[in-house]
Coordinates of C-alpha atoms and ligand atoms in Angstrom, one line a residue:
X1 CA -0.2 -0.3 -0.1
X2 CA 1.2 3.4 -0.6
X3 CA 1.4 6.1 1.9
X4 CA 1.0 10.0 1.3
X5 CA 2.6 11.8 4.1
X6 CA 0.1 15.2 4.4
X7 CA 3.0 18.0 5.5
X8 CA 1.7 21.5 7.1
X9 CA 3.1 24.4 4.1
X10 CA 3.5 26.4 7.7
X11 CA 5.7 24.2 9.3
X12 CA 6.4 22.0 6.9
X13 CA 6.4 19.1 9.7
X14 CA 4.9 16.0 8.7
X15 CA -0.1 16.2 9.4
X16 CA -0.9 12.4 8.9
X17 CA -0.7 10.0 6.3
X18 CA -2.9 8.8 3.9
X19 CA -3.1 5.5 2.6
X20 CA -3.4 6.1 -1.7
X21 CA -5.5 4.8 -4.0
X22 CA -4.6 2.2 -6.6
X23 CA -6.4 1.3 -9.6
X24 CA -8.1 -2.1 -8.8
X25 CA -9.1 0.5 -5.6
X26 CA -10.5 2.5 -8.3
X27 CA -12.8 0.1 -10.0
X28 CA -13.8 -1.5 -6.8
X29 CA -15.1 2.6 -6.1
X30 CA -16.6 2.8 -9.1
X31 CA -18.2 -0.3 -10.4
X32 CA -19.5 0.5 -6.5
X33 CA -20.9 4.2 -7.3
X34 CA -22.3 2.5 -9.8
X35 CA -23.9 -0.2 -8.1
X36 CA -25.3 3.4 -5.9
X37 CA -25.9 5.3 -8.8
X38 CA -29.6 3.2 -9.6
X39 CA -30.7 3.4 -6.2
X40 CA -30.2 6.8 -5.8
X41 CA -31.5 7.8 -9.2
X42 CA -35.1 6.6 -8.3
X43 CA -34.9 8.3 -4.4
X44 CA -38.1 9.9 -4.0
X45 CA -37.6 14.3 -4.7
X46 CA -38.4 15.0 -1.6
X47 CA -36.7 12.8 0.4
X48 CA -32.8 13.3 -2.2
X49 CA -33.4 17.1 -1.1
X50 CA -33.2 15.7 2.4
X51 CA -30.2 14.0 2.2
X52 CA -28.5 17.1 1.2
X53 CA -29.9 19.0 3.4
X54 CA -29.1 17.1 6.7
X55 CA -26.0 16.2 4.9
X56 CA -25.6 21.0 5.2
X57 CA -26.3 20.1 8.8
X58 CA -23.5 17.6 9.3
X59 CA -20.8 19.8 7.7
X60 CA -22.1 22.9 9.5
X61 CA -21.6 21.1 12.6
X62 CA -18.2 20.1 12.5
X63 CA -16.9 24.3 10.0
X64 CA -14.0 24.5 13.6
X65 CA -13.4 21.1 12.3
X66 CA -13.2 21.2 8.3
X67 CA -11.1 25.0 8.8
X68 CA -8.4 22.9 11.2
X69 CA -7.6 20.5 9.1
X70 CA -7.1 23.0 5.8
X71 CA -4.7 25.1 8.6
X72 CA -2.4 22.2 8.9
X73 CA -3.0 20.7 5.9
X74 CA -3.3 24.1 3.3
X75 CA -2.0 26.4 4.7
X76 CA -5.5 28.7 4.7
X77 CA -5.5 31.0 7.1
X78 CA -8.2 30.9 9.8
X79 CA -10.8 33.4 8.2
X80 CA -11.1 31.7 5.0
X81 CA -10.8 28.1 5.6
X82 CA -14.3 29.2 8.4
X83 CA -15.7 30.8 5.6
X84 CA -14.3 27.4 3.2
X85 CA -16.1 25.1 4.7
X86 CA -19.8 27.6 5.4
X87 CA -19.0 27.3 1.4
X88 CA -19.5 23.5 1.4
X89 CA -22.8 23.8 3.4
X90 CA -24.0 26.2 1.7
X91 CA -23.6 24.8 -1.4
X92 CA -25.2 21.5 -0.1
X93 CA -28.5 24.0 0.6
X94 CA -28.7 25.5 -2.3
X95 CA -28.9 22.2 -4.3
X96 CA -30.4 21.3 -1.9
X97 CA -33.4 22.9 -3.8
X98 CA -33.3 21.4 -7.0
X99 CA -34.3 17.5 -6.8
X100 CA -38.1 18.9 -6.4
X101 CA -37.4 21.7 -9.3
X102 CA -35.4 19.0 -11.9
X103 CA -38.6 19.6 -14.4
X104 CA -39.0 18.0 -17.9
X105 CA -40.8 20.2 -20.9
X106 CA -44.1 19.3 -22.3
X107 CA -44.0 20.5 -26.2
X108 CA -47.5 20.7 -28.6
X109 CA -47.0 17.4 -31.1
X110 CA -50.3 16.2 -33.3
X111 CA -51.0 12.6 -32.5
X112 CA -50.1 13.1 -28.6
X113 CA -48.2 14.3 -25.9
X114 CA -44.5 14.9 -26.0
X115 CA -41.8 15.5 -22.6
X116 CA -39.2 15.5 -21.4
X117 CA -36.9 14.9 -18.5
X118 CA -33.6 15.3 -17.1
X119 CA -32.0 12.1 -16.6
X120 CA -29.0 11.9 -13.5
X121 CA -25.6 11.7 -16.5
X122 CA -24.4 8.8 -13.7
X123 CA -21.3 8.4 -11.9
X124 CA -19.4 11.5 -11.8
X125 CA -16.0 11.5 -11.6
X126 CA -14.8 14.6 -9.6
X127 CA -11.4 15.5 -10.0
X128 CA -10.2 18.3 -7.0
X129 CA -7.2 20.5 -7.2
X130 CA -4.6 21.6 -4.1
X131 CA -5.9 25.7 -3.5
X132 CA -9.2 25.1 -2.7
X133 CA -9.5 21.6 -1.8
X134 CA -13.8 23.0 -0.1
X135 CA -15.4 24.8 -2.1
X136 CA -14.5 23.7 -5.3
X137 CA -15.0 19.4 -3.9
X138 CA -18.4 21.2 -3.8
X139 CA -19.1 22.8 -6.4
X140 CA -19.0 19.2 -8.0
X141 CA -20.3 17.0 -5.1
X142 CA -23.7 19.4 -4.8
X143 CA -24.8 19.4 -7.9
X144 CA -23.8 16.4 -9.1
X145 CA -26.4 14.5 -6.0
X146 CA -28.6 16.7 -6.6
X147 CA -29.4 15.8 -10.1
X148 CA -29.1 12.1 -8.8
X149 CA -25.4 11.4 -9.5
X150 CA -23.0 9.3 -7.9
X151 CA -19.6 11.1 -7.3
X152 CA -16.4 9.4 -7.1
X153 CA -13.9 12.7 -5.5
X154 CA -10.7 11.8 -6.3
X155 CA -8.4 14.6 -4.4
X156 CA -5.6 16.5 -4.9
X157 CA -2.7 14.5 -3.6
X158 CA -1.4 17.1 -1.4
X159 CA -4.1 18.0 0.6
X160 CA -6.9 14.8 0.8
X161 CA -7.8 15.6 4.7
X162 CA -10.8 17.8 4.1
X163 CA -12.3 16.1 1.0
X164 CA -12.1 12.4 3.6
X165 CA -14.6 14.6 6.2
X166 CA -17.1 15.5 3.9
X167 CA -16.8 12.0 2.4
X168 CA -17.3 10.9 5.7
X169 CA -20.2 13.9 7.1
X170 CA -22.3 12.6 3.8
X171 CA -22.6 9.1 5.3
X172 CA -23.6 11.0 8.9
X173 CA -26.1 12.7 7.7
X174 CA -27.4 9.7 6.4
X175 CA -25.9 10.6 2.0
X176 CA -26.0 6.0 1.1
X177 CA -22.9 3.8 1.2
X178 CA -21.2 4.9 -2.4
X179 CA -23.1 7.8 -3.9
X180 CA -20.4 10.0 -2.4
X181 CA -16.7 8.4 -2.4
X182 CA -13.6 9.6 -1.6
X183 CA -10.0 8.5 -3.7
X184 CA -7.1 9.6 -2.2
X185 CA -4.5 8.9 -4.9
X186 CA -2.9 10.5 -7.4
X187 CA -3.9 12.3 -11.0
X188 CA -1.9 9.5 -12.8
X189 CA -3.1 6.7 -11.2
X190 CA -7.1 7.2 -10.0
X191 CA -7.8 10.6 -11.8
X192 CA -6.5 8.9 -14.9
X193 CA -8.3 6.0 -14.1
X194 CA -12.1 7.8 -13.6
X195 CA -11.8 9.1 -17.5
X196 CA -10.4 6.0 -18.4
X197 CA -13.2 4.0 -17.0
X198 CA -16.4 3.5 -19.4
X199 CA -19.2 3.6 -16.4
X200 CA -18.1 7.1 -15.3
X201 CA -20.0 8.8 -17.5
X202 CA -18.6 12.8 -16.5
X203 CA -15.2 14.3 -16.2
X204 CA -15.2 17.2 -13.8
X205 CA -11.7 18.8 -13.4
X206 CA -10.0 21.5 -11.9
X207 CA -6.4 22.1 -12.3
X208 CA -4.5 22.6 -14.6
X209 CA -5.2 24.1 -18.2
X210 CA -2.4 21.5 -19.5
X211 CA -4.0 18.3 -17.9
X212 CA -7.4 19.3 -18.8
X213 CA -6.1 19.4 -22.3
X214 CA -4.7 15.8 -21.7
X215 CA -8.0 14.9 -19.4
X216 CA -10.3 16.5 -22.6
X217 CA -8.0 14.1 -24.8
X218 CA -9.3 11.1 -22.7
X219 CA -12.7 12.4 -22.6
X220 CA -13.1 12.1 -26.6
X221 CA -11.9 9.0 -26.7
X222 CA -15.6 7.9 -25.1
X223 CA -17.6 10.6 -26.2
X224 CA -17.8 11.4 -22.2
X225 CA -19.5 14.7 -20.6
X226 CA -16.7 16.8 -19.5
X227 CA -17.1 20.5 -18.1
X228 CA -13.2 21.9 -17.1
X229 CA -12.4 24.8 -14.7
X230 CA -8.5 26.3 -16.5
X231 CA -5.6 28.4 -14.8
X232 CA -6.1 31.9 -16.1
X233 CA -4.3 34.9 -16.4
X234 CA -7.2 38.1 -15.5
X235 CA -6.6 41.5 -16.0
X236 CA -7.8 44.1 -13.0
X237 CA -8.3 47.8 -15.1
X238 CA -7.8 50.8 -13.9
X239 CA -8.9 53.4 -15.7
X240 CA -8.3 57.0 -14.4
X241 CA -11.9 58.6 -13.6
X242 CA -11.9 55.9 -11.5
X243 CA -12.0 55.5 -7.6
X244 CA -7.7 55.6 -7.2
X245 CA -7.5 55.3 -4.3
X246 CA -9.7 51.8 -3.3
X247 CA -8.9 50.6 -6.2
X248 CA -5.3 50.4 -5.1
X249 CA -6.2 49.6 -0.6
X250 CA -8.0 46.5 -2.8
X251 CA -5.6 45.0 -5.5
X252 CA -3.4 43.1 -3.1
X253 CA -7.3 40.5 -2.1
X254 CA -7.8 40.2 -5.9
X255 CA -4.3 38.9 -6.5
X256 CA -2.7 37.4 -2.8
X257 CA -5.5 36.0 -1.4
X258 CA -5.2 32.2 -1.1
X259 CA -0.8 33.3 -1.6
X260 CA -2.1 33.9 -5.5
X261 CA -3.2 30.4 -5.3
X262 CA -6.6 30.5 -7.0
X263 CA -7.7 30.2 -10.9
X264 CA -9.1 33.7 -11.1
X265 CA -6.3 36.3 -9.3
X266 CA -5.9 39.3 -11.1
X267 CA -2.5 38.5 -11.5
X268 CA -2.3 41.6 -14.5
X269 CA -2.6 45.2 -13.3
X270 CA -3.1 47.2 -15.8
X271 CA -3.8 51.2 -15.0
X272 CA -4.2 54.4 -17.2
X273 CA -1.3 55.7 -17.3
X274 CA -2.0 59.0 -16.4
X275 CA -2.7 58.4 -13.0
X276 CA 0.1 54.9 -12.6
X277 CA 2.3 57.3 -11.1
X278 CA -0.2 57.9 -8.6
X279 CA -1.6 54.2 -7.4
X280 CA 1.9 52.8 -7.2
X281 CA 2.4 55.2 -4.5
X282 CA -0.8 53.5 -2.8
X283 CA -0.6 50.2 -4.0
X284 CA 2.9 49.9 -2.4
X285 CA 1.1 50.9 0.7
X286 CA -1.7 48.3 0.6
X287 CA 1.2 45.6 -0.8
X288 CA 3.0 46.2 2.6
X289 CA 0.1 46.4 4.8
X290 CA -0.5 42.3 3.9
X291 CA -0.4 40.0 7.3
X292 CA 1.9 36.9 6.1
X293 CA 1.6 34.5 8.3
X294 CA 0.7 32.1 10.9
X295 CA -2.5 31.0 9.2
X296 CA -4.0 30.2 12.7
X297 CA -4.2 34.3 13.8
X298 CA -7.5 35.7 13.5
X299 CA -6.4 39.1 11.5
X300 CA -3.7 36.4 9.5
X301 CA -4.3 37.5 6.0
X302 CA -2.0 35.3 3.7
X303 CA -0.7 31.9 4.5
X304 CA 2.3 30.1 2.7
X305 CA 2.7 28.5 -0.7
X306 CA 1.3 24.4 -0.7
X307 CA 5.0 23.0 -1.0
X308 CA 8.2 23.8 -1.3
X309 CA 8.5 22.2 -5.3
X310 CA 5.3 24.9 -5.6
X311 CA 7.6 27.8 -3.7
X312 CA 10.8 27.0 -6.5
X313 CA 8.5 27.3 -9.0
X314 CA 6.7 30.6 -7.9
X315 CA 10.7 32.0 -7.6
X316 CA 11.3 30.9 -11.4
X317 CA 9.0 34.3 -11.9
X318 CA 11.4 36.7 -10.2
X319 CA 14.9 36.1 -11.5
X320 CA 18.0 38.1 -9.8
X321 CA 17.2 40.9 -11.3
X322 CA 14.2 41.5 -11.7
X323 CA 11.9 44.2 -11.7
X324 CA 10.3 44.4 -8.7
X325 CA 9.0 47.5 -8.1
X326 CA 8.2 47.1 -4.5
X327 CA 7.3 43.9 -2.2
X328 CA 5.2 43.1 1.7
X329 CA 6.8 40.8 3.8
X330 CA 6.9 36.6 4.8
X331 CA 8.4 35.1 7.4
X332 CA 11.5 33.6 7.9
X333 CA 12.1 30.1 9.5
X334 CA 10.4 26.7 8.4
X335 CA 7.5 26.9 5.4
X336 CA 7.0 27.5 1.9
X337 CA 6.7 31.9 2.4
X338 CA 6.7 33.9 -0.4
X339 CA 6.6 37.6 -0.4
X340 CA 3.8 39.6 -2.1
X341 CA 5.7 40.8 -4.7
X342 CA 4.5 43.6 -7.2
X343 CA 7.0 43.7 -10.9
X344 CA 6.6 47.1 -12.6
X345 CA 7.7 47.4 -15.4
X346 CA 7.6 44.0 -17.4
X347 CA 7.4 43.7 -21.0
X348 CA 4.0 42.1 -22.6
X349 CA 6.4 38.8 -24.2
X350 CA 8.3 38.0 -20.2
X351 CA 6.7 34.8 -17.8
X352 CA 6.0 37.0 -15.4
X353 CA 3.0 39.0 -17.8
X354 CA 2.1 36.0 -19.4
X355 CA 2.5 32.6 -17.7
X356 CA 0.2 31.6 -14.5
X357 CA 2.3 32.3 -12.4
X358 CA 0.0 31.0 -9.3
X359 CA 1.5 33.3 -6.1
X360 CA 1.7 36.0 -4.7
X361 CA 3.4 38.2 -7.9
X362 CA 1.8 40.2 -9.8
X363 CA 2.5 42.6 -12.5
X364 CA 2.0 46.2 -13.4
X365 CA 1.1 47.8 -16.7
X366 CA 0.4 51.1 -18.2
X367 CA -2.4 51.6 -21.1
X368 CA -3.5 55.2 -23.4
X369 CA -7.0 54.4 -23.5
X370 CA -9.9 51.9 -23.7
X371 CA -8.9 50.4 -26.8
X372 CA -5.0 49.4 -25.3
X373 CA -7.0 48.7 -21.9
X374 CA -9.2 45.9 -23.4
X375 CA -6.7 44.5 -26.5
X376 CA -3.9 44.0 -23.4
X377 CA -6.6 42.4 -21.7
X378 CA -7.2 39.2 -23.9
X379 CA -4.0 38.8 -25.4
X380 CA -4.1 36.0 -22.8
X381 CA -5.0 32.4 -24.1
X382 CA -6.7 32.4 -20.9
X383 CA -10.2 34.5 -20.0
X384 CA -11.1 32.9 -16.5
X385 CA -12.4 36.4 -14.8
X386 CA -11.1 40.4 -14.1
X387 CA -11.8 43.8 -12.8
X388 CA -12.9 46.6 -14.0
X389 CA -11.8 49.8 -11.8
X390 CA -13.8 53.1 -13.5
X391 CA -16.9 56.2 -12.2
X392 CA -18.4 55.6 -15.9
X393 CA -21.0 53.6 -16.1
X394 CA -20.9 52.9 -20.5
X395 CA -17.4 52.4 -20.1
X396 CA -17.6 49.9 -17.3
X397 CA -20.3 48.3 -19.5
X398 CA -18.4 48.5 -22.7
X399 CA -15.5 47.3 -21.1
X400 CA -16.7 44.0 -19.3
X401 CA -18.3 42.7 -22.6
X402 CA -15.5 43.6 -24.5
X403 CA -13.8 42.0 -22.0
X404 CA -12.9 37.7 -23.4
X405 CA -13.9 36.3 -19.7
X406 CA -16.1 33.8 -17.8
X407 CA -16.3 36.6 -14.2
X408 CA -16.0 40.5 -14.3
X409 CA -16.7 42.6 -11.4
X410 CA -16.8 46.6 -12.2
X411 CA -15.2 48.7 -8.9
X412 CA -15.1 45.6 -6.8
X413 CA -13.0 41.8 -7.5
X414 CA -15.8 39.6 -6.3
X415 CA -16.4 36.7 -9.2
X416 CA -17.3 33.6 -6.9
X417 CA -20.9 33.0 -6.2
X418 CA -21.8 29.9 -6.0
X419 CA -25.8 31.0 -6.7
X420 CA -24.5 32.8 -9.5
X421 CA -22.6 31.5 -12.9
X422 CA -18.6 31.0 -13.0
X423 CA -16.8 29.5 -15.2
X424 CA -13.6 29.7 -18.3
X425 CA -13.4 31.6 -21.7
X426 CA -10.8 30.3 -24.2
X427 CA -9.1 28.1 -22.8
X428 CA -9.5 28.5 -18.8
X429 CA -12.2 26.2 -19.3
X430 CA -15.2 24.4 -20.8
X431 CA -18.8 24.4 -19.1
X432 CA -20.0 26.5 -16.7
X433 CA -20.5 25.6 -12.5
X434 CA -22.3 27.2 -10.0
X435 CA -25.9 29.0 -10.0
X436 CA -29.1 28.4 -10.6
X437 CA -28.1 25.7 -14.1
X438 CA -25.3 24.3 -12.8
X439 CA -28.0 20.1 -12.3
X440 CA -28.3 21.2 -16.0
X441 CA -24.8 19.7 -16.6
X442 CA -25.4 16.5 -14.5
X443 CA -28.1 15.5 -16.6
X444 CA -29.2 13.8 -20.0
X445 CA -32.3 15.4 -21.7
X446 CA -34.5 12.6 -23.1
X447 CA -37.4 13.0 -25.1
X448 CA -40.9 11.7 -24.9
X449 CA -43.1 10.6 -27.7
X450 CA -46.4 9.0 -26.1
X451 CA -48.6 8.1 -29.2
X452 CA -52.8 9.0 -28.0
X453 CA -54.4 7.7 -31.7
Ligands
NDP1 P1 -2.6 19.8 -11.5 O1 -3.8 20.0 -13.3 O2 -1.4 18.7 -12.1 O3 -4.0 18.9 -11.1 C1 -4.5 18.9 -10.5 C2 -6.0 18.1 -10.3 O4 -5.8 17.1 -11.7 C3 -4.8 17.1 -8.8 O5 -6.6 16.4 -8.7 C4 -4.0 16.1 -9.9 O6 -3.7 15.0 -8.9 C5 -5.0 15.5 -10.6 N1 -4.1 15.2 -12.5 C6 -2.6 15.3 -12.7 N2 -2.2 14.1 -13.5 C7 -3.8 14.0 -14.0 C8 -3.6 12.7 -15.3 N3 -3.1 12.7 -16.4 N4 -5.2 12.5 -15.2 C9 -6.1 12.9 -14.4 N5 -5.8 13.6 -12.9 C10 -4.9 14.3 -12.8 O7 -2.1 20.7 -11.1 P2 -0.5 20.5 -10.2 O8 -1.4 20.8 -8.8 O9 0.2 19.9 -10.9 O10 -0.7 22.6 -10.6 C11 0.1 22.7 -11.5 C12 -0.6 24.6 -12.4 O11 -2.1 23.9 -12.2 C13 -0.3 25.0 -10.7 O12 1.1 25.9 -10.7 C14 -1.5 26.6 -11.7 O13 -1.0 26.7 -12.4 C15 -2.6 25.7 -11.9 N6 -3.6 24.9 -11.8 C16 -5.5 25.6 -11.6 C17 -5.3 25.1 -10.6 C18 -7.5 26.3 -10.7 O14 -8.0 26.3 -10.3 N7 -7.2 26.7 -12.2 C19 -5.7 24.3 -9.9 C20 -4.6 23.8 -9.0 C21 -3.6 24.6 -10.2 P3 -2.5 14.2 -8.1 O15 -2.4 16.2 -8.0 O16 -2.5 13.7 -6.5 O17 -1.0 14.3 -9.5

């Protein structure tokens, strides 16, 4: 049996060991899920809804425990970790209202009655990354269960602890055995088996664009349904007519939250040239004020990176002689720390400007006018999120329509609410999660004609 030692990224100390599933165990879990699905899809909608509400209540009763696991296993600051556990509860509650509302249509036809049904797709393989282990788990799990699917979640190797506990809570809440399973293991073993096994009818994957492309190719062999949430290189566009103080004060949190390990990170700040100097002065104050340190402390805003290897990857974007405009702080000693770092000026061809760094590194680039701002924002293969700061409502709408991204915010940085759709344009993804339509993505429409003559 292979085990993985989970490391606390803030201390570099081992937390616990987790057994890794092999291909045989993955196959057994998939067969269990297929059998469980047959029963789960027949559970009356009201009962399925009640079980999801019980599941949400079980999560709610364990918020502090789940948060503690995420602090130890992922280094998330305590306020964020508690929010994430509460988010799982909220996503479950939101989709617990779906089973009784999963209606079809009645379509007028001659000679009979034509009706549509939304049938569950079957077993869903949910491949979760390490950056937001709890929220991303819930985005696939809750609507899939509501639709009547059975779910096998494969957490990231580095961050399995909260998913394992949430799997136990599902059972404690009465969700039948086999309906929701958590299967820790390597992506190249368990993840790949979920993609290849014919009894898995849909894959939901969040992670790197590179692995997402491989998964898409794997799913193509069986025309397997697929939702992808991939990388990003989002722009935070600040026009001269904006509230510059507010734009500068909030910009660090739009990219350094979760230590920048966020596919929605606004990692390219684009500033209208006429206010660049003022903005940079205010940004420096804001960056230096970001509280980086012990994730368990209530006032901590930014924790460590996930691993030594990931820190080395992030550091490769800030080599000796890099154009560091200014930096925030980071603790000395053990832990995979990296200080918030602002690069300027940078060439628009440099890797720090074009590639997803997934760490607390942001570039600042000036632009002349609205057209150039939109062109710069769109000059990337990604299209996940972005922010637009302006006092001109017409410009806000023009730029929001012009930027090729799935989730934009004007004069704010909010991009994920569980009751609004989330997903990417271009190479940032395929399909949408969350919002009122998410359950549909776990169903097939069946059309039935009943002759009356
Ligand atoms: P990956 O894309 O490798 O990992 C995401 C998930 O996919 C993990 O559960 C992983 O398992 C699994 N996986 C890996 N290979 C396969 C495979 N061949 N078949 C099926 N599943 C697989 O992300 P990384 O952890 O390597 O991160 C690399 C970069 O990706 C980051 O620096 C960042 O730029 C980007 N990223 C983006 C995310 C986002 O939210 N959009 C999230 C995470 C990363 P395991 O880890 O256990 O091997």
